[in-house]
mmCIF file of C-alpha atoms in Angstrom:
data_model
loop_
_atom_site.group_PDB
_atom_site.id
_atom_site.type_symbol
_atom_site.label_atom_id
_atom_site.label_comp_id
_atom_site.label_asym_id
_atom_site.label_seq_id
_atom_site.Cartn_x
_atom_site.Cartn_y
_atom_site.Cartn_z
ATOM 1 C CA MET X 15 -31.835 2.503 -12.109
ATOM 2 C CA LEU X 16 -33.355 3.752 -15.862
ATOM 3 C CA LEU X 17 -31.496 7.565 -14.857
ATOM 4 C CA GLY X 18 -29.147 6.038 -12.683
ATOM 5 C CA TRP X 19 -25.889 5.430 -15.366
ATOM 6 C CA PRO X 20 -26.732 9.032 -17.302
ATOM 7 C CA ALA X 21 -27.027 11.181 -13.685
ATOM 8 C CA LEU X 22 -23.278 9.527 -13.345
ATOM 9 C CA ALA X 23 -22.222 10.187 -16.519
ATOM 10 C CA ALA X 24 -23.537 14.609 -15.039
ATOM 11 C CA LEU X 25 -22.223 13.554 -11.721
ATOM 12 C CA THR X 26 -18.433 13.034 -13.601
ATOM 13 C CA GLY X 27 -18.410 15.896 -16.561
ATOM 14 C CA ALA X 28 -20.085 18.262 -13.539
ATOM 15 C CA ILE X 29 -17.061 17.249 -11.808
ATOM 16 C CA LEU X 30 -15.137 17.322 -14.996
ATOM 17 C CA LEU X 31 -16.377 20.860 -17.037
ATOM 18 C CA GLY X 32 -15.571 22.512 -12.932
ATOM 19 C CA PRO X 33 -13.540 25.084 -11.657
ATOM 20 C CA PRO X 34 -10.703 25.023 -14.218
ATOM 21 C CA LYS X 35 -8.200 26.221 -11.567
ATOM 22 C CA SER X 36 -8.983 23.135 -9.836
ATOM 23 C CA GLN X 37 -6.650 20.919 -8.978
ATOM 24 C CA LEU X 38 -8.740 18.020 -6.977
ATOM 25 C CA ARG X 39 -11.808 17.701 -10.376
ATOM 26 C CA GLY X 40 -8.897 15.240 -11.457
ATOM 27 C CA PRO X 41 -8.777 12.539 -8.540
ATOM 28 C CA LEU X 42 -12.526 14.020 -7.349
ATOM 29 C CA ALA X 43 -13.732 12.538 -10.571
ATOM 30 C CA GLY X 44 -11.529 9.582 -10.117
ATOM 31 C CA LEU X 45 -13.680 8.117 -6.839
ATOM 32 C CA VAL X 46 -16.972 9.321 -8.485
ATOM 33 C CA LEU X 47 -15.989 7.162 -10.322
ATOM 34 C CA VAL X 48 -14.238 4.443 -8.527
ATOM 35 C CA PHE X 49 -16.974 4.152 -6.174
ATOM 36 C CA GLY X 50 -20.473 4.806 -8.802
ATOM 37 C CA VAL X 51 -20.126 2.264 -11.421
ATOM 38 C CA PRO X 52 -19.781 -0.997 -9.102
ATOM 39 C CA ALA X 53 -22.645 0.639 -7.397
ATOM 40 C CA MET X 54 -24.637 0.846 -10.295
ATOM 41 C CA LEU X 55 -23.672 -3.196 -11.828
ATOM 42 C CA LEU X 56 -24.070 -3.951 -8.198
ATOM 43 C CA ALA X 57 -27.145 -2.402 -8.271
ATOM 44 C CA GLY X 58 -28.523 -3.321 -11.482
ATOM 45 C CA PHE X 59 -27.817 -6.598 -11.014
ATOM 46 C CA LEU X 60 -29.491 -7.502 -7.811
ATOM 47 C CA SER X 61 -33.006 -6.452 -9.897
ATOM 48 C CA THR X 62 -32.646 -8.669 -11.603
ATOM 49 C CA GLY X 63 -33.392 -11.485 -9.351
ATOM 50 C CA THR X 64 -37.075 -11.304 -9.140
ATOM 51 C CA ASP X 65 -38.495 -13.627 -11.560
ATOM 52 C CA GLY X 66 -40.724 -11.112 -13.714
ATOM 53 C CA PRO X 67 -44.157 -10.580 -13.169
ATOM 54 C CA GLU X 68 -46.043 -12.499 -10.134
ATOM 55 C CA PRO X 69 -47.745 -15.707 -10.149
ATOM 56 C CA ARG X 70 -50.497 -16.804 -12.185
ATOM 57 C CA VAL X 71 -53.438 -19.441 -10.497
ATOM 58 C CA ASP X 72 -54.600 -21.295 -13.864
ATOM 59 C CA ALA X 73 -56.464 -23.916 -11.811
ATOM 60 C CA GLU X 74 -58.450 -24.771 -8.981
ATOM 61 C CA ALA X 75 -59.941 -27.461 -7.739
ATOM 62 C CA ALA X 76 -60.984 -28.941 -4.482
ATOM 63 C CA ALA X 77 -60.823 -32.357 -3.156
ATOM 64 C CA PRO X 78 -63.488 -35.142 -3.916
ATOM 65 C CA GLY X 79 -65.770 -35.323 -0.633
ATOM 66 C CA ARG X 80 -63.568 -32.390 1.767
ATOM 67 C CA THR X 81 -64.230 -28.582 1.992
ATOM 68 C CA ASP X 82 -60.303 -28.174 3.611
ATOM 69 C CA ARG X 83 -58.641 -29.265 0.304
ATOM 70 C CA ARG X 84 -57.394 -27.490 -2.260
ATOM 71 C CA LEU X 85 -55.674 -28.457 -5.176
ATOM 72 C CA VAL X 86 -54.195 -24.670 -7.520
ATOM 73 C CA VAL X 87 -51.910 -25.040 -10.288
ATOM 74 C CA VAL X 88 -50.468 -22.147 -10.601
ATOM 75 C CA THR X 89 -48.232 -20.243 -13.592
ATOM 76 C CA ALA X 90 -44.793 -18.354 -12.942
ATOM 77 C CA ALA X 91 -42.347 -16.651 -14.807
ATOM 78 C CA GLY X 92 -38.950 -18.496 -14.695
ATOM 79 C CA TYR X 93 -35.635 -16.441 -16.026
ATOM 80 C CA LEU X 94 -35.920 -18.898 -19.140
ATOM 81 C CA ASP X 95 -39.005 -20.352 -19.877
ATOM 82 C CA PRO X 96 -42.724 -20.355 -17.482
ATOM 83 C CA VAL X 97 -42.319 -23.229 -14.867
ATOM 84 C CA ARG X 98 -45.650 -24.337 -13.567
ATOM 85 C CA CYS X 99 -46.148 -25.813 -10.752
ATOM 86 C CA VAL X 100 -49.243 -27.706 -8.523
ATOM 87 C CA TYR X 101 -49.791 -26.994 -5.386
ATOM 88 C CA VAL X 102 -51.860 -28.904 -2.297
ATOM 89 C CA HIS X 103 -53.458 -26.019 -0.214
ATOM 90 C CA ASP X 104 -54.841 -27.634 2.912
ATOM 91 C CA GLY X 105 -56.454 -25.879 5.169
ATOM 92 C CA SER X 106 -59.548 -22.954 5.579
ATOM 93 C CA ARG X 107 -58.430 -19.928 4.041
ATOM 94 C CA LEU X 108 -57.144 -18.244 6.726
ATOM 95 C CA LEU X 109 -54.964 -20.644 8.502
ATOM 96 C CA GLU X 110 -53.877 -23.108 5.053
ATOM 97 C CA ARG X 111 -50.722 -24.809 4.598
ATOM 98 C CA ARG X 112 -49.586 -24.878 1.185
ATOM 99 C CA TRP X 113 -47.402 -28.314 -0.062
ATOM 100 C CA LEU X 114 -45.538 -28.441 -3.392
ATOM 101 C CA ALA X 115 -46.858 -31.272 -4.993
ATOM 102 C CA GLY X 116 -44.526 -31.067 -8.343
ATOM 103 C CA CYS X 117 -42.919 -28.395 -11.106
ATOM 104 C CA PHE X 118 -42.945 -28.782 -14.576
ATOM 105 C CA ASN X 119 -41.642 -26.252 -17.754
ATOM 106 C CA GLY X 120 -44.719 -24.522 -19.032
ATOM 107 C CA ASP X 121 -44.022 -24.332 -22.329
ATOM 108 C CA ALA X 122 -41.145 -27.826 -22.968
ATOM 109 C CA GLU X 123 -43.834 -30.449 -25.636
ATOM 110 C CA GLU X 124 -43.197 -33.198 -23.943
ATOM 111 C CA SER X 125 -42.402 -32.206 -20.045
ATOM 112 C CA GLY X 126 -44.869 -29.709 -20.129
ATOM 113 C CA LEU X 127 -48.143 -30.559 -16.780
ATOM 114 C CA ALA X 128 -51.367 -30.856 -19.161
ATOM 115 C CA GLU X 129 -53.214 -31.783 -16.664
ATOM 116 C CA ALA X 130 -54.036 -31.764 -12.825
ATOM 117 C CA VAL X 131 -56.753 -33.552 -10.872
ATOM 118 C CA TRP X 132 -57.843 -34.889 -8.236
ATOM 119 C CA ALA X 133 -57.339 -39.070 -8.428
ATOM 120 C CA ALA X 134 -58.906 -39.402 -4.834
ATOM 121 C CA GLY X 135 -59.478 -37.117 -2.125
ATOM 122 C CA ASP X 136 -55.552 -37.540 -0.576
ATOM 123 C CA ARG X 137 -54.430 -38.119 -4.243
ATOM 124 C CA VAL X 138 -52.698 -35.864 -7.430
ATOM 125 C CA ARG X 139 -52.123 -36.893 -10.400
ATOM 126 C CA MET X 140 -50.389 -35.459 -12.737
ATOM 127 C CA THR X 141 -50.395 -35.596 -16.508
ATOM 128 C CA THR X 142 -47.691 -34.352 -19.021
ATOM 129 C CA VAL X 143 -48.289 -33.391 -22.078
ATOM 130 C CA GLY X 144 -46.641 -36.020 -23.686
ATOM 131 C CA GLY X 145 -48.914 -38.666 -21.193
ATOM 132 C CA GLU X 146 -46.428 -39.218 -18.746
ATOM 133 C CA ALA X 147 -48.791 -39.229 -15.119
ATOM 134 C CA HIS X 148 -47.185 -38.576 -12.244
ATOM 135 C CA GLU X 149 -49.626 -39.660 -8.739
ATOM 136 C CA VAL X 150 -48.771 -38.091 -5.499
ATOM 137 C CA ALA X 151 -50.593 -39.460 -2.274
ATOM 138 C CA VAL X 152 -51.187 -36.626 0.199
ATOM 139 C CA GLY X 153 -50.471 -36.963 3.849
ATOM 140 C CA ALA X 154 -53.621 -36.630 6.182
ATOM 141 C CA ASP X 155 -52.168 -33.162 7.230
ATOM 142 C CA GLY X 156 -52.473 -32.459 3.216
ATOM 143 C CA ARG X 157 -48.836 -33.030 2.901
ATOM 144 C CA PRO X 158 -47.460 -34.725 0.276
ATOM 145 C CA TYR X 159 -45.363 -37.879 0.310
ATOM 146 C CA ARG X 160 -43.045 -36.782 -2.834
ATOM 147 C CA THR X 161 -42.864 -33.627 -5.224
ATOM 148 C CA VAL X 162 -42.602 -34.307 -8.741
ATOM 149 C CA GLY X 163 -41.109 -32.182 -11.963
ATOM 150 C CA ALA X 164 -40.668 -32.910 -15.364
ATOM 151 C CA ARG X 165 -37.891 -30.721 -17.782
#
């Protein structure tokens, strides 16, 4: 992507400055620009589809009384603000399933995630910076019964 625009300009310039008596210079340069500019714009748009760096694990906690269930807090870079998500991982490391329990605005003063803990072996408590607590029950299969979020 970095060298795409200069390469397109160099190719167009080479065509226009090519053989002096060729009548194909103008139409050929036009075709290169007609197809090259939209292709570069599309490539630039598609390359912004990633959310940035890989999400980072901020905290992990095993469920009380269970060795096969973990609570994992992950921070991912969003388009504008970081997003902190809380997941319940159920099962052994090779065959575990990952269930979303909640997502929060990572740097909001009132609705950012302050803490995520196990309230019991089958309940997760997520507390925002503003003090609002969200408790989510977890089923026998490890799937939270609801997903919460704060904006």
